[in-house]
Amino acid sequence: MYPEPTNLWERIEYSTLGTTIAESTWMFPALETAHVIALVTVIGTIALVDLRLVGVKGHALRVSQLAKDTLPLTWGAFALAALTGGLLFCSKASSYMINPWFLGKMALLALAGLNMMYFHMTTWRTVEHWEQDPSFPTMAKVAGWLSLVFWLGVVFCGRAIGFTLGIFY
Amino acid sequence: MGDLLYNFTQWLYSTPLNQFAQSMSESALSLWIVERFWAIPIMQVTHILGIAGSFAAVLMLNMRVFNLAGHATLAETSARYTKVLWWSLAVIILSGGLMLFGDTVRNLLNSIFWIKMVLVVTAVLLALGFARGLRRQSAVNDRVSGGTKALAIFLVVLWCVIMLCGRWIAYAPS
């Protein structure tokens, strides 16, 4: 029997969905597995484009073509990561909301999104003009490095959550 | 399934691997890792990044094989992504090896860990054959055979099962 929820996070945690996931022996690890598969797809495909932006060549493929090729995988996997992440959150919502690593992960996700949005609204608009140059514009390199750092931070925080969840009570 | 995994783990405890794992867990490197709270998470992050590189390379090869990405020849695509694959595998092996020292007994005497190892070796061998097949077909007519397409899908599934095993090592019955 669960106590009466006192805030929104407890309301989510003690919901039928939250308690079903928390009480199941297989649901949490299964969701974790799907979350990891989705996250490595997001990070791997984003890193391919970011590494190209920061100057790791290794091939002659245009960065606009590379971005076009990776985009369906990135967004598809991001949708799966968000869904599985949301379900994992439901099972321990109040513990996650007081965990600084979880909050850090969410902040870094937001920063990664803002960085991508800003880059696409500015430097990326003229990609046809510079993608065949020997060196990309500084802003493209900055966006690539920032993206790599933010996503590395997302993975680190994600792993740190597993080692610290429940110790902040 | 649970019983099978449990019995496999129990059998591992009865082999000389048990003593080997115990002595490995008392090594200087193992103790150094265990005494540092952030050592294991950092190695796991590195391991995840290696897996991200490998899996992304396999997915991009699949996209090309099924004509869903790029206009480069099969040979060019294969050369581009097999390079990513091998570098990522090197990261996986290095970080995985260090992680083994960090939690020796739980890994070496774990049924799912050994299933994962067999699958990783299989994935590497199949990836070698896959890359060679792509180069050969590129030299002929740049068309992909049904067998290569099936292998491409199988490699994605195999990597997913490897990741599943990696996650479930922590939940293996022992």
GROMACS .gro file of C-alpha atoms in nm, chain B residues 27 42 47 55 60 66 70 83 104 107 118 120 123 130 135 140 147 168:
model
   18
  196SER     CA    1   4.534  -0.740  -0.804
  211ILE     CA    2   3.385   0.675  -1.610
  216HIS     CA    3   3.229   0.176  -2.292
  224PHE     CA    4   2.630   0.060  -3.343
  229MET     CA    5   2.486   0.354  -4.134
  235PHE     CA    6   1.907  -0.075  -4.819
  239GLY     CA    7   2.399   0.840  -4.939
  252LYS     CA    8   3.710   0.259  -3.981
  273THR     CA    9   3.597  -0.925  -1.156
  276ASN     CA   10   3.162  -1.045  -1.443
  287VAL     CA   11   3.055  -1.511  -2.746
  289VAL     CA   12   3.079  -0.993  -2.939
  292ALA     CA   13   2.965  -0.984  -3.424
  299PHE     CA   14   3.020  -0.819  -4.409
  304ARG     CA   15   3.389  -0.438  -5.106
  309VAL     CA   16   3.143  -0.620  -5.943
  316GLY     CA   17   2.259  -1.266  -4.826
  337TRP     CA   18   2.134  -0.773  -1.783
   0.00000   0.00000   0.00000
